[in-house]
Amino acid sequence: MKNILILGAGQSAPLLIRDLLHHAGEHDWRVTVADLNREAAAARLEGNPRGRAITFDAEAGGDEITAADLVVNLLPPSFQAPIAEQCVAAGRPMISASYTAPATRELDAAARERGVLILTEMGLDPGIDHMSTMELLDRLAREGAVVESFESYGSGVPATDSVDNPFGYAITWNPRNVVLAARDGAQFLRGGRVQVAPWMRIFEESWTVEVPGVGPMDAYPNRDSLAYREIFRLGDARTLIRGTLRHAGYCALWRHVVRIGLANDALEIPGLAELSFRELTDMFLPDGLPGRSVEERAAAYLRLDPDGGEMAGLRWLGLFSSDEPVAVDGTAVDALVALLYRKFKLPEGGRDMVILQHQLGVRREDGRRERITSWMVEHGEPGGITAMARTVGLPAAIAARLVLTGQLTETGVHIPTTPAFYEPVLAELDKAGIQFTEKSESG
């Protein structure tokens, strides 16, 4: 019997656990779900006799890694490298859906020496976006085409029929990542010019992207697009952008949260749990602003109409509320995460939507130019498995199956950008109905 150890029973875990349990009987696998909250882990197993739930403290580690034949790490990104290091030491392969941490990358030589695969960025974004990109780019290279511009966008939002708040947003994955989206700023290439968007301007650098069947959406740059010039072999591209999509109007509102300074995870705020959000917001406003109330002074600082739509959106979010305390200690980011959990919920019977879209400008060997759009739109089940859980969990589950059945034999630290990874995983995703549509226009 082979033992699969799944670390983390959070929002991305349900489909992955269900998939591996579905195949467990056929292959004589046992699925161990480990989480700080054992009850949450047990609930994910849905009573399957092939499953086992345990309490797991990522800070402490444990013998469970050594006892496993494969580790699937769904813990927060900060735990990727420490768990990967334990896996390499124990000679156990690991799959992660998070971006590759620098410390994880440094384990490559040791992983090769131990004959271990550490496969990261095997989720949705990163994950399916990488694999679909490389499948498309490798095909174009075989055809002799030159990619002159490349834009890739990802999104996890409420479906258009389930939007019920001014931000057009709902939490279907780790809200801390949402709050910290602008922390490091972003850089990208447009028309041959490198552009840098510092953290305070990320959401002011937004533009509109049309998604077939969905409509116009806000787009903003995601981290360091230039790092993908080498990964995607796009040395001839004069435009290279990786971005995030949100429903129209999100960036116009969220930029004010960033401008106030609430996306700050560096400063521990004394007595935060007892403060109201009105008091917390007031702390971030400079002295000398006109107005008696926090709302009036915030409107003056943000240069907004106190009775306008954007202030109404911030009021809906609860930034000026004194009705209930923050109820968590820590930083302003911890407070915002707690607030997002309260406010950004899918409506009763609502569903989420995941989007990936690639837009390429291509020059053919005969000089003809084409614009290629490749996109995927996936909807969740109303009141059931979210599209986010499906598209994050299923690639990791497929990769786990391929490793355990001996179809993935690579060693070292990898992301899924070569055919050995993306061809079998995309083929299985296609069978599961997760597919891209492509169109090409001349000129």
XYZ file of C-alpha atoms in Angstrom:
443
model
C 0.000 0.000 0.000
C 1.242 3.499 -0.889
C 0.519 6.418 1.389
C -0.279 9.891 0.039
C 0.181 12.640 2.604
C -1.845 15.779 1.905
C -0.803 18.740 4.033
C -3.621 21.249 4.458
C -7.394 20.844 4.354
C -8.255 24.376 3.235
C -10.306 25.763 0.367
C -8.088 24.278 -2.372
C -8.138 20.749 -0.971
C -11.637 19.216 -1.551
C -11.381 18.200 -5.207
C -7.799 16.957 -4.869
C -8.727 14.735 -1.915
C -11.865 13.464 -3.645
C -9.930 12.627 -6.830
C -7.162 10.708 -5.070
C -9.654 8.794 -2.934
C -11.556 7.905 -6.117
C -8.426 6.212 -7.495
C -7.217 4.801 -4.164
C -9.001 1.463 -4.390
C -7.734 0.758 -7.902
C -4.100 1.322 -6.864
C -4.180 0.308 -3.190
C -3.459 3.824 -1.907
C -4.164 5.348 1.467
C -4.833 9.087 1.648
C -3.760 10.843 4.841
C -5.046 14.404 5.243
C -3.081 16.420 7.787
C -4.106 19.764 9.219
C -3.846 21.732 12.451
C -7.616 21.169 12.664
C -8.128 17.401 12.582
C -11.910 17.782 12.353
C -11.541 19.845 9.182
C -9.251 17.176 7.727
C -11.718 14.416 8.609
C -14.593 16.314 6.989
C -12.672 16.430 3.683
C -12.499 12.607 3.636
C -16.303 12.298 3.551
C -16.136 8.987 5.435
C -14.038 7.184 2.817
C -12.374 4.106 4.407
C -9.227 4.732 2.364
C -8.742 8.054 4.155
C -7.162 9.002 7.448
C -7.190 12.375 9.203
C -4.420 13.523 11.519
C -3.332 16.655 13.335
C -0.208 18.176 11.788
C 1.849 21.131 12.957
C 3.849 22.441 10.010
C 6.182 24.301 12.345
C 7.198 21.060 14.027
C 7.136 18.705 11.024
C 7.007 15.049 11.959
C 7.503 11.435 11.004
C 4.485 11.478 8.679
C 6.652 12.782 5.835
C 9.086 9.892 6.177
C 6.178 7.431 6.262
C 4.639 8.848 3.071
C 5.314 7.750 -0.501
C 4.283 11.187 -1.791
C 3.599 14.538 -0.143
C 1.121 17.049 -1.602
C 1.765 20.374 0.116
C -1.241 22.712 0.170
C -0.008 24.728 3.145
C 0.571 28.504 2.848
C 3.571 29.471 0.671
C 5.813 30.181 3.656
C 5.825 26.433 4.426
C 6.816 25.302 0.939
C 10.596 25.358 1.389
C 10.709 23.868 4.927
C 8.465 20.964 3.881
C 10.424 20.493 0.635
C 13.651 20.309 2.626
C 12.179 17.581 4.847
C 10.965 15.701 1.756
C 14.405 15.789 0.137
C 16.043 14.612 3.366
C 13.523 11.752 3.606
C 13.767 10.899 -0.108
C 10.080 11.605 -0.705
C 8.623 13.439 -3.739
C 6.576 16.585 -3.111
C 3.988 18.482 -5.157
C 3.021 22.084 -4.368
C 0.572 24.504 -5.963
C 2.481 27.603 -4.786
C 5.075 29.706 -6.600
C 8.581 28.319 -6.207
C 10.288 29.842 -3.188
C 13.971 30.764 -3.677
C 14.912 28.395 -0.853
C 13.025 25.580 -2.597
C 14.894 26.253 -5.842
C 18.176 25.884 -3.980
C 17.269 22.269 -3.167
C 17.571 21.208 -6.820
C 21.024 19.609 -6.610
C 20.195 17.773 -3.377
C 16.885 16.549 -4.821
C 18.632 15.187 -7.916
C 21.226 13.472 -5.785
C 18.493 11.855 -3.701
C 16.478 10.960 -6.804
C 13.511 13.033 -5.611
C 11.044 15.173 -7.580
C 9.966 18.496 -6.070
C 7.246 19.781 -8.408
C 5.993 23.295 -7.633
C 3.518 25.680 -9.302
C 1.179 22.780 -10.045
C -2.184 24.421 -9.512
C -4.195 26.962 -11.480
C -2.159 30.168 -11.523
C 0.605 29.121 -11.327
C 0.023 25.751 -12.942
C -2.547 25.397 -15.705
C -1.486 28.843 -16.961
C 2.150 27.694 -17.321
C 1.226 24.419 -18.983
C -1.249 25.894 -21.459
C 1.218 28.683 -22.263
C 4.082 26.321 -23.006
C 1.924 23.981 -25.056
C 0.914 26.963 -27.216
C 4.408 28.479 -27.435
C 6.086 25.159 -28.257
C 3.549 24.567 -31.033
C 4.170 28.025 -32.505
C 7.942 27.461 -32.338
C 7.578 24.221 -34.301
C 5.614 26.172 -36.905
C 8.431 28.722 -37.186
C 6.364 31.600 -35.778
C 7.860 34.457 -33.767
C 5.927 35.712 -30.734
C 6.117 39.519 -30.687
C 3.703 40.123 -27.808
C 2.456 37.919 -24.994
C -0.182 38.743 -22.388
C -1.511 36.171 -19.915
C -4.270 36.766 -17.375
C -5.741 34.753 -14.533
C -8.786 35.301 -12.360
C -10.857 33.778 -9.591
C -14.063 35.776 -9.059
C -17.799 35.266 -8.565
C -19.613 34.187 -11.716
C -21.351 37.084 -13.426
C -24.696 35.804 -12.106
C -23.372 35.726 -8.521
C -21.968 39.240 -8.106
C -23.687 40.897 -5.138
C -21.294 43.552 -3.807
C -19.639 46.768 -5.074
C -16.238 45.087 -5.482
C -17.589 42.208 -7.562
C -15.485 39.832 -5.513
C -15.734 36.796 -3.218
C -13.114 34.789 -1.359
C -12.502 31.353 -2.872
C -8.827 31.037 -1.889
C -6.378 32.479 0.641
C -7.529 36.085 1.264
C -4.088 37.028 2.574
C -2.772 36.705 -0.976
C -5.541 39.039 -2.140
C -4.647 41.660 0.468
C -0.918 41.448 -0.314
C -1.313 41.444 -4.097
C 0.351 44.852 -4.369
C 2.993 44.461 -1.660
C 6.024 44.054 -3.952
C 4.825 46.115 -6.899
C 5.084 44.779 -10.451
C 7.121 45.173 -13.604
C 6.297 44.270 -17.166
C 7.231 45.004 -20.772
C 4.964 46.956 -23.106
C 5.957 48.022 -26.606
C 9.632 47.434 -25.880
C 9.592 49.597 -22.719
C 10.005 48.197 -19.232
C 7.332 49.625 -16.955
C 7.419 49.466 -13.164
C 4.272 49.808 -11.060
C 5.261 50.445 -7.410
C 3.034 48.948 -4.744
C 0.990 52.094 -4.174
C 0.109 52.322 -7.880
C -0.627 48.700 -8.778
C -4.377 49.216 -8.957
C -4.007 52.585 -10.662
C -2.109 50.861 -13.499
C -5.184 48.866 -14.483
C -6.615 48.498 -17.972
C -9.520 46.665 -19.633
C -9.348 43.150 -21.093
C -12.228 41.596 -23.015
C -12.935 37.958 -22.133
C -15.055 36.084 -24.706
C -18.409 35.152 -23.224
C -17.773 37.190 -20.066
C -17.173 40.774 -21.198
C -14.790 43.567 -20.190
C -12.796 43.060 -16.998
C -10.271 45.075 -14.983
C -6.676 43.894 -15.413
C -3.649 44.805 -13.332
C -0.010 43.594 -13.506
C 1.020 40.581 -11.449
C 4.458 40.643 -9.837
C 7.521 40.324 -12.098
C 6.442 39.537 -15.654
C 10.032 39.941 -16.882
C 11.084 36.785 -15.034
C 9.064 34.804 -17.595
C 11.036 36.078 -20.581
C 13.555 33.283 -20.065
C 11.141 30.685 -18.676
C 8.808 31.052 -21.674
C 11.663 31.738 -24.163
C 10.143 35.052 -25.246
C 13.323 36.935 -26.119
C 11.737 38.466 -29.245
C 8.639 39.776 -27.484
C 8.274 43.537 -27.178
C 5.264 43.112 -24.871
C 5.284 40.662 -21.984
C 2.574 40.963 -19.351
C 1.237 38.572 -16.736
C -1.800 40.047 -15.076
C -4.829 39.444 -12.874
C -8.467 39.986 -13.872
C -11.274 41.296 -11.692
C -14.828 42.379 -12.415
C -15.046 45.945 -13.694
C -14.823 48.474 -10.859
C -12.729 46.382 -8.467
C -9.449 48.224 -9.101
C -11.090 51.654 -8.722
C -12.194 50.649 -5.216
C -9.328 48.507 -3.967
C -6.726 51.145 -4.882
C -8.157 53.308 -2.091
C -7.623 50.532 0.459
C -3.991 50.419 -0.668
C -3.634 54.222 -0.642
C -4.888 54.420 2.938
C -2.099 51.970 3.786
C -4.142 49.105 5.191
C -2.259 46.464 3.160
C 0.585 46.698 5.680
C 1.924 43.497 7.214
C 5.094 44.972 8.738
C 3.725 46.810 11.771
C 2.123 45.052 14.736
C -0.678 47.286 16.016
C -1.079 47.312 19.815
C -4.530 46.263 20.999
C -5.728 45.614 17.436
C -8.334 43.016 18.389
C -10.251 45.520 20.549
C -10.269 48.287 17.935
C -13.151 48.941 15.566
C -12.401 49.217 11.868
C -13.287 52.901 12.109
C -10.528 53.336 14.702
C -8.082 51.305 12.637
C -8.739 53.343 9.482
C -8.409 56.551 11.498
C -4.898 55.500 12.581
C -3.760 55.484 8.959
C -5.063 58.946 8.066
C -2.626 61.885 8.429
C -3.315 64.813 10.750
C -4.674 68.086 9.428
C -7.326 66.714 7.080
C -10.607 68.641 6.861
C -13.761 67.084 8.250
C -15.066 65.927 11.615
C -15.725 62.257 10.916
C -13.372 59.510 9.770
C -15.399 59.226 6.544
C -15.032 62.940 5.774
C -11.301 62.933 6.462
C -10.800 59.745 4.426
C -12.719 61.281 1.515
C -10.507 64.369 1.731
C -7.324 62.278 1.816
C -8.465 60.113 -1.121
C -9.922 63.132 -2.972
C -13.302 61.462 -3.285
C -16.850 62.794 -3.200
C -18.074 61.899 0.324
C -21.456 60.976 -1.170
C -20.056 59.271 -4.286
C -20.022 55.641 -5.350
C -16.427 54.909 -4.386
C -16.924 56.101 -0.817
C -20.114 54.027 -0.714
C -18.054 50.979 -1.700
C -15.524 51.597 1.081
C -18.387 52.130 3.510
C -19.932 48.790 2.427
C -16.593 47.088 3.045
C -16.760 48.274 6.646
C -13.710 50.515 6.856
C -15.680 53.138 8.805
C -17.765 50.784 10.925
C -17.765 50.792 14.717
C -20.351 48.014 14.980
C -17.899 45.224 15.845
C -14.244 44.907 16.816
C -11.475 43.734 14.512
C -11.265 40.639 16.761
C -7.768 39.562 15.648
C -4.334 40.614 16.797
C -1.402 41.395 14.544
C -1.065 43.799 11.621
C -3.507 45.748 9.460
C -3.278 42.896 6.948
C -4.518 40.464 9.602
C -7.451 42.805 10.207
C -8.227 43.061 6.483
C -8.083 39.284 6.068
C -10.629 38.888 8.863
C -12.813 41.559 7.255
C -12.658 39.919 3.834
C -13.777 36.612 5.324
C -16.846 38.409 6.718
C -17.742 40.496 3.686
C -16.585 38.692 0.536
C -18.769 35.589 0.593
C -20.511 33.965 -2.330
C -24.271 34.543 -2.054
C -26.503 31.657 -1.056
C -26.625 29.310 -4.045
C -23.958 31.359 -5.823
C -21.019 30.040 -7.792
C -17.523 31.202 -8.610
C -15.713 31.522 -11.917
C -12.102 30.918 -12.930
C -10.603 32.490 -16.037
C -7.295 31.981 -17.823
C -6.630 33.902 -21.027
C -3.558 34.230 -23.241
C -3.277 36.892 -25.954
C -0.391 36.620 -28.403
C 0.817 38.738 -31.294
C 2.580 36.410 -33.757
C 4.622 36.909 -36.931
C 4.558 33.955 -39.314
C 7.479 32.860 -41.504
C 5.923 34.547 -44.554
C 5.596 37.842 -42.680
C 1.871 37.563 -41.910
C 0.828 38.711 -38.466
C -1.828 37.075 -36.313
C -3.460 37.781 -32.991
C -4.151 34.557 -31.126
C -6.462 34.381 -28.123
C -6.651 31.215 -26.030
C -8.989 31.134 -23.047
C -10.647 28.945 -20.457
C -13.676 29.821 -18.314
C -14.654 27.370 -15.592
C -17.675 27.699 -13.288
C -18.096 26.185 -9.847
C -21.054 24.208 -8.553
C -23.661 26.379 -6.791
C -23.194 25.604 -3.129
C -20.661 22.856 -3.959
C -17.080 22.463 -5.179
C -15.768 25.818 -6.356
C -14.106 26.320 -9.712
C -11.057 27.489 -7.755
C -10.832 24.246 -5.766
C -11.334 22.222 -8.954
C -8.708 24.000 -11.021
C -6.130 24.239 -8.216
C -6.677 20.733 -6.880
C -7.088 18.681 -10.044
C -3.664 19.451 -11.641
C -1.950 18.531 -8.364
C -4.030 15.354 -8.102
C -3.189 14.348 -11.680
C 0.503 14.969 -11.069
C 0.318 12.880 -7.893
C -1.245 9.997 -9.805
C 1.425 10.233 -12.506
C 4.226 10.146 -9.925
C 2.756 7.221 -7.993
C 2.173 5.168 -11.152
C 5.704 5.776 -12.433
C 4.736 8.001 -15.377
C 6.645 11.027 -14.058
C 10.236 10.043 -13.345
C 12.059 13.388 -13.348
C 14.150 14.368 -10.348
C 15.137 17.762 -8.979
C 13.093 20.938 -8.504
C 10.764 21.650 -11.444
C 7.831 23.729 -12.596
C 5.546 22.191 -15.265
C 6.878 23.995 -18.348
C 8.303 21.047 -20.299
C 6.366 18.450 -22.337
C 7.169 15.699 -19.832
C 4.905 17.513 -17.374
C 2.386 19.496 -19.374
C 1.452 16.911 -22.006
C 0.073 14.201 -19.667
C -1.459 16.673 -17.214
C -3.237 18.733 -19.887
C -4.485 15.520 -21.516
C -6.086 14.456 -18.218
C -7.517 17.926 -17.636
C -9.056 17.780 -21.106
C -10.774 14.496 -20.197
C -12.120 16.210 -17.088
C -13.619 18.997 -19.221
C -11.060 21.690 -18.396
C -10.276 22.894 -21.888
C -9.102 25.982 -23.761
C -10.788 27.600 -26.750
C -8.602 29.291 -29.333
C -9.232 31.840 -32.045
C -6.892 33.561 -34.482
C -7.339 36.894 -36.266
C -5.127 38.256 -39.018
C -3.325 41.589 -38.707
